[in-house]
Amino acid sequence: MVKMETAELETDLSLFKYDSLEQLPPQYRDLETSERTERIEAALEELGDDVVILGHNYQRQEIVEHADFIGDSYQLSKEAANADAEYVIFGGVTFMAESADIITDDDQTVILPSMEASCPMAGMAEALQVDAAWAEITAATPHETIIPITYMNSYADLKAFCASQGGLVCTSSNAHKAFEYAFEKGDKVLFLPDKHLGENTAHRLGMEDAIAEWDPWDPEGKDAAAVAESDIILWDGYCQVHERFTTDHIEQVRDSNPDAQVIVHPECRREVVEAADKAGSTAEICRTVEEADPGDTWAIGTEIHLTEHLQRWHPDVNVLPLCGDACMDCNAMRQIDPNYLTWVLEELVAGRERNVIDVAPEEKELAGLALERMLEI
Ligand code: 13P
Ligand code: SF4
């Protein structure tokens, strides 16, 4: 393999998690679809086993069609852990690529085609903010042990913080197990950043009366007394793609399709999960449609690209978007566009690494421990 040089491109964007944000060179901005596909395939042929492409279920078709593995964030973190390739190209968002970097060996390099793919929910719990909250919450509960759990949708420094306090990471498919683990070790759980997944998990465990919310942006919303009384403290973060779904959408879809069953992601509001027939991670949503009988109708409450993939993958099942044309794509996932994929692959062929995700060594070890604890539950 050619010796790599780290690219240095001028950029004036500093809004995102990584300051190595590189903009797409102009010659890659208007590629024709067929030319682009040919160039991606040619680069992949050239790179051979040196590269593996992981594609999250929310990625657009032009990305997943090149992926070696497609899945939810949990499945992809396992694929990253098993990958032998020198380069892992992550079709997903920053927090997923960070987890891949933490889990893979030191001689493997993780590339996120566009550094602008930053999940807004992950940005709702900055480690500094969490440190301040932790000081207040622990002061309000001096005689109890609080175990912090962070959803996978968070940055590496927060994962490291959770590990340092005896906590762990979870995904939407194993949040209930993470809560059980935490209650074996301590008295209370601080769950970050998604309050809806936290609330839905509390219901699943029959602990819905034990919830308090912590709103880090609102001085009135930080109620230390409520926290002292409650066993589950939920950070006030959310996903705007999933918060959009309402019980009206469920009623409307059932009115126009009386046979329809509804499945939603657990990032949806509590009342939506309650009104649906089923709730589950993106992998569970895929499994449900895969196992459906021909002619069944499933309305899907999650990011629109997954619904479109399911329509394509299972033409014998009637797959509907839960809120019709109003269903959203994820703005962060959308940043991974096929022009970026072409660019990072052709740069690798030329011996240059672009948009490398490299988690700071001091965070890697502890964040890795938080992920390991998750993989063991
Ligand atoms: P999964 O954990 O189901 O892949 O979901 C990730 C995500 O970002 C959902 O919004
Ligand atoms: Fe983040 Fe929501 Fe996008 Fe998932 S769908 S990556 S939680 S913004």
PDB file of N, CA and C and ligand atoms in Angstrom, residues 58 93 95 119-121 153 239 241-242 267 330 333, ligand 2:
ATOM      1  N   TYR A  58     -30.355   4.404   7.317  1.00  0.00           N
ATOM      2  CA  TYR A  58     -30.912   5.703   6.903  1.00  0.00           C
ATOM      3  C   TYR A  58     -30.159   6.343   5.742  1.00  0.00           C
ATOM      4  N   VAL A  93     -23.295   8.733  10.607  1.00  0.00           N
ATOM      5  CA  VAL A  93     -23.017  10.056  11.181  1.00  0.00           C
ATOM      6  C   VAL A  93     -21.813   9.975  12.142  1.00  0.00           C
ATOM      7  N   PHE A  95     -21.106  10.226  15.302  1.00  0.00           N
ATOM      8  CA  PHE A  95     -20.982   9.399  16.509  1.00  0.00           C
ATOM      9  C   PHE A  95     -20.802   7.922  16.163  1.00  0.00           C
ATOM     10  N   CYS A 119     -25.054  14.330  14.013  1.00  0.00           N
ATOM     11  CA  CYS A 119     -26.421  14.144  14.526  1.00  0.00           C
ATOM     12  C   CYS A 119     -26.756  15.263  15.529  1.00  0.00           C
ATOM     13  N   PRO A 120     -27.830  16.042  15.278  1.00  0.00           N
ATOM     14  CA  PRO A 120     -28.165  17.115  16.212  1.00  0.00           C
ATOM     15  C   PRO A 120     -28.451  16.600  17.624  1.00  0.00           C
ATOM     16  N   MET A 121     -29.023  15.398  17.726  1.00  0.00           N
ATOM     17  CA  MET A 121     -29.316  14.897  19.077  1.00  0.00           C
ATOM     18  C   MET A 121     -28.026  14.664  19.868  1.00  0.00           C
ATOM     19  N   ASN A 153     -26.113   7.481  20.339  1.00  0.00           N
ATOM     20  CA  ASN A 153     -26.148   8.773  19.644  1.00  0.00           C
ATOM     21  C   ASN A 153     -25.571   9.868  20.544  1.00  0.00           C
ATOM     22  N   CYS A 239     -34.810  13.643  18.986  1.00  0.00           N
ATOM     23  CA  CYS A 239     -34.515  13.622  17.548  1.00  0.00           C
ATOM     24  C   CYS A 239     -35.662  14.299  16.814  1.00  0.00           C
ATOM     25  N   VAL A 241     -36.401  14.239  13.713  1.00  0.00           N
ATOM     26  CA  VAL A 241     -37.029  13.382  12.679  1.00  0.00           C
ATOM     27  C   VAL A 241     -38.145  12.546  13.326  1.00  0.00           C
ATOM     28  N   HIS A 242     -37.875  12.024  14.521  1.00  0.00           N
ATOM     29  CA  HIS A 242     -38.840  11.123  15.168  1.00  0.00           C
ATOM     30  C   HIS A 242     -39.870  11.855  16.011  1.00  0.00           C
ATOM     31  N   GLU A 267     -37.403   6.290  19.395  1.00  0.00           N
ATOM     32  CA  GLU A 267     -37.109   7.724  19.574  1.00  0.00           C
ATOM     33  C   GLU A 267     -38.378   8.559  19.409  1.00  0.00           C
ATOM     34  N   CYS A 330     -33.131  12.413   7.395  1.00  0.00           N
ATOM     35  CA  CYS A 330     -32.277  12.957   8.452  1.00  0.00           C
ATOM     36  C   CYS A 330     -31.232  13.853   7.788  1.00  0.00           C
ATOM     37  N   MET A 333     -27.635  12.500   8.135  1.00  0.00           N
ATOM     38  CA  MET A 333     -27.343  11.353   7.273  1.00  0.00           C
ATOM     39  C   MET A 333     -27.220  11.802   5.811  1.00  0.00           C
TER      40      MET A 333
HETATM   41 FE1  SF4 B   2     -29.635  11.818  14.855  1.00  0.00          FE
HETATM   42 FE2  SF4 B   2     -32.282  11.681  14.495  1.00  0.00          FE
HETATM   43 FE3  SF4 B   2     -30.628  11.625  12.410  1.00  0.00          FE
HETATM   44 FE4  SF4 B   2     -30.808   9.541  14.066  1.00  0.00          FE
HETATM   45  S1  SF4 B   2     -32.400  10.340  12.712  1.00  0.00           S
HETATM   46  S2  SF4 B   2     -28.923  10.425  13.254  1.00  0.00           S
HETATM   47  S3  SF4 B   2     -31.091  10.610  16.035  1.00  0.00           S
HETATM   48  S4  SF4 B   2     -30.939  13.329  13.849  1.00  0.00           S
END
